[in-house]
mmCIF file of C-alpha atoms in Angstrom:
data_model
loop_
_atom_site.group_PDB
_atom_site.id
_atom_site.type_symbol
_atom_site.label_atom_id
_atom_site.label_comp_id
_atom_site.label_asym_id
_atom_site.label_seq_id
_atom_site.Cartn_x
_atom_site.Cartn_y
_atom_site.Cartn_z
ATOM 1 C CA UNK A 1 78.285 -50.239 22.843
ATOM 2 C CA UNK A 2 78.167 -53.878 23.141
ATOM 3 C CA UNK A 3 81.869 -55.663 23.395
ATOM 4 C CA UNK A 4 83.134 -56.275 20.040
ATOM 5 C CA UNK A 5 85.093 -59.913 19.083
ATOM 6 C CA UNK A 6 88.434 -59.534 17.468
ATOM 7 C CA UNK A 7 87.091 -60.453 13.905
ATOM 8 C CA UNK A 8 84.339 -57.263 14.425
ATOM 9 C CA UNK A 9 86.796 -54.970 15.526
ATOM 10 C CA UNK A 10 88.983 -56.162 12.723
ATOM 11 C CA UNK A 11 86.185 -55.342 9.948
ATOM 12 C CA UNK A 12 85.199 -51.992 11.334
ATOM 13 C CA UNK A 13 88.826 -50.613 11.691
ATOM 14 C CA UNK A 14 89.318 -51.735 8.104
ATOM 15 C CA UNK A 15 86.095 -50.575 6.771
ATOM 16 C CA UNK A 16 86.436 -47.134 8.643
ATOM 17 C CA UNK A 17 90.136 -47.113 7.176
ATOM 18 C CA UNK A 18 89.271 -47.539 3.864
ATOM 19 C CA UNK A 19 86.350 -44.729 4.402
ATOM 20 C CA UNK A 20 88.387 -41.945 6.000
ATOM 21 C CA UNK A 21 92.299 -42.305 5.253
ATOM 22 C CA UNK A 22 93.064 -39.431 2.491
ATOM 23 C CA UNK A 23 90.280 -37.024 3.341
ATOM 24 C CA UNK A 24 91.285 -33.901 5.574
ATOM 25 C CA UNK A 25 89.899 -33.048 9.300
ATOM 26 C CA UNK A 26 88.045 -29.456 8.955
ATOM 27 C CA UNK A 27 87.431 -27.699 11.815
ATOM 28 C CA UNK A 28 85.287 -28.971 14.302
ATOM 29 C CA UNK A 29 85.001 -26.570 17.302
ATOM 30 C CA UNK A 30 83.871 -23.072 17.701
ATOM 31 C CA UNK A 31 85.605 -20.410 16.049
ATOM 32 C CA UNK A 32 87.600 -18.696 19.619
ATOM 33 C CA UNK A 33 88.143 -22.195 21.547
ATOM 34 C CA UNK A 34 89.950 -23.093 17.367
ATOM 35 C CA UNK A 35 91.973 -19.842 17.672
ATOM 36 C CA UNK A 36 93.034 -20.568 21.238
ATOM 37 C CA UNK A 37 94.108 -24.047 20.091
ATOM 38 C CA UNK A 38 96.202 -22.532 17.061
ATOM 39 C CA UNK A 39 97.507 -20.410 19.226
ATOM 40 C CA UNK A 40 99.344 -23.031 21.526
ATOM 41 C CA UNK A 41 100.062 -25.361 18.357
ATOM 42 C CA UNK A 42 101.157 -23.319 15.123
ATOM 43 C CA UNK A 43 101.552 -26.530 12.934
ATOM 44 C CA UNK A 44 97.688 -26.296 13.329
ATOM 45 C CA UNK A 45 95.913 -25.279 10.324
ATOM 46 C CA UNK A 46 92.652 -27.493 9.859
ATOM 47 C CA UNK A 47 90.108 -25.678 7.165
ATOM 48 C CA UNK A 48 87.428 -24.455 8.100
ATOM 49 C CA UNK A 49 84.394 -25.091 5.743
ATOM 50 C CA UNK A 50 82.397 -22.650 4.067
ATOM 51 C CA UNK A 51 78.875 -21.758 5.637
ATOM 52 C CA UNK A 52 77.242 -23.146 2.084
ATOM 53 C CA UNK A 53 79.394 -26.862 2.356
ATOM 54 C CA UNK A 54 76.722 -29.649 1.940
ATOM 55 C CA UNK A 55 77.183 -32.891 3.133
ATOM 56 C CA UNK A 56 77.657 -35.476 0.344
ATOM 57 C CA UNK A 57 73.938 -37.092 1.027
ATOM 58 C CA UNK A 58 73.330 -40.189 3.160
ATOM 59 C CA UNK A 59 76.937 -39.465 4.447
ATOM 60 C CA UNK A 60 76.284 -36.482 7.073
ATOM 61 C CA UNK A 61 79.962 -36.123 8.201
ATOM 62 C CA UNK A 62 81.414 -35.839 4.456
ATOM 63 C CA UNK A 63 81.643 -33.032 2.862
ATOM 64 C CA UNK A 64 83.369 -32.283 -0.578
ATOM 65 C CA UNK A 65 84.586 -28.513 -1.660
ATOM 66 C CA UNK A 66 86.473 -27.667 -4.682
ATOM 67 C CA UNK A 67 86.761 -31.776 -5.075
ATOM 68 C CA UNK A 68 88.760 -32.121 -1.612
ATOM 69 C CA UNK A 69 86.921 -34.301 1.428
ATOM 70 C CA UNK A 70 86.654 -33.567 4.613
ATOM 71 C CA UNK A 71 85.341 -35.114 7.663
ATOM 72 C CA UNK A 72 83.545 -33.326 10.459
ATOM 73 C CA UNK A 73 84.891 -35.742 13.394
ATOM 74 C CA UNK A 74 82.035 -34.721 15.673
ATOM 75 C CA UNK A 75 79.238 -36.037 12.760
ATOM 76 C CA UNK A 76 81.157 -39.534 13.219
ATOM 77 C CA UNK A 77 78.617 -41.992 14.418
ATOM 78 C CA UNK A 78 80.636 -42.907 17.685
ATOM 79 C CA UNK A 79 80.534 -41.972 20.969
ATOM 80 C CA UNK A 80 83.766 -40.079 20.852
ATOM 81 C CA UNK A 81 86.524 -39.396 18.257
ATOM 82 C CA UNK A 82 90.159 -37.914 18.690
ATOM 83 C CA UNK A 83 92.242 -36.138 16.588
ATOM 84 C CA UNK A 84 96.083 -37.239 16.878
ATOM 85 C CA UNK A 85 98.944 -35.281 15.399
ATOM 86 C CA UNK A 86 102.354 -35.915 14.932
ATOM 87 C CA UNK A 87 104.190 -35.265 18.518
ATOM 88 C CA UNK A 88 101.443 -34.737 20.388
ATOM 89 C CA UNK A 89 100.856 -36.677 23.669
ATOM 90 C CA UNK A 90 98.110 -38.552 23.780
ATOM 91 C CA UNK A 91 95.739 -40.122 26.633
ATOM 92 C CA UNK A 92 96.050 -43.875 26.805
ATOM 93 C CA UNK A 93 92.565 -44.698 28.021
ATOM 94 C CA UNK A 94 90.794 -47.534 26.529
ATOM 95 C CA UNK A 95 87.538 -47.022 24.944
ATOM 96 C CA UNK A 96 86.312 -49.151 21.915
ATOM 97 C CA UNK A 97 83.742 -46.908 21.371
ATOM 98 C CA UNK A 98 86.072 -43.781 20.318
ATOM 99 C CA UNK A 99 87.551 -43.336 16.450
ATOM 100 C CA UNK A 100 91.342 -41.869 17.020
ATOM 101 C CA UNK A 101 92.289 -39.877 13.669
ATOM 102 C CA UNK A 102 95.946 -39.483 12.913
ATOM 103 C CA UNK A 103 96.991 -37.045 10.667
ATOM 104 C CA UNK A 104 99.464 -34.920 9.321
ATOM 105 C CA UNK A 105 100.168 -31.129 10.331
ATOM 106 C CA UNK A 106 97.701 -30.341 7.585
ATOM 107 C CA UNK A 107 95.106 -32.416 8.954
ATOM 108 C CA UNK A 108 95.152 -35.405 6.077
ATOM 109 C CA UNK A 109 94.141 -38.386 7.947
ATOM 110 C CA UNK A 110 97.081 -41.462 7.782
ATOM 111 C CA UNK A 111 95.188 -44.160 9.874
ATOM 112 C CA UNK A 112 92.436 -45.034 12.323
ATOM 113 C CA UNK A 113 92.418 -46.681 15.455
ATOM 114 C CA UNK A 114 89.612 -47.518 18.097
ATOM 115 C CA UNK A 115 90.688 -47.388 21.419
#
């Protein structure tokens, strides 16, 4: 990804902000390594979507069920994304390239950050 000036990064943290904050993470990882996960962290408890969820169109990581949105973090189109929770240690390498999704236990996503 070509460097980004301050104004860019600016616009695309508030654009993706406005896009994403208020819609839930679902599950984005196979079935056993999600279990293994839960496992270590009982305050997780992202849904999991149903095999018939459709993306809404021209928008391939949102998807809507029983009027609730999710976002499949791995459909993002960056090179990278990150789920944060609350409490949980986090890597402080710098990558401009990566969406960082903070959420609540529940997975409802409070802010973005790029880094």
């Amino acid at each position: 990804m070509n460097q980004l000036s301050d104004e860019q990064q600016q616009e695309r943290l508030n654009d993706w902000t406005q896009k994403l904050t208020g819609m839930y993470i679902a599950q984005d990882m196979p079935e056993a390594d999600y279990m293994r996960v839960k496992e270590r962290d009982q305050k997780l408890e992202l849904e999991t979507l149903p095999e018939d969820a459709r993306a809404v169109e021209d928008t391939p990581w949102l998807f809507v069920v029983a009027g609730k949105k999710f976002v499949k973090p791995s459909l993002l189109p960056f090179d990278g994304s990150r789920h944060i929770r609350p409490g949980r240690p986090i890597t402080r390498d710098l990558r401009q390239d990566r969406i960082n999704l903070y959420s609540e236990d529940d997975g409802k996503i409070t802010k973005i950050a790029f880094f």
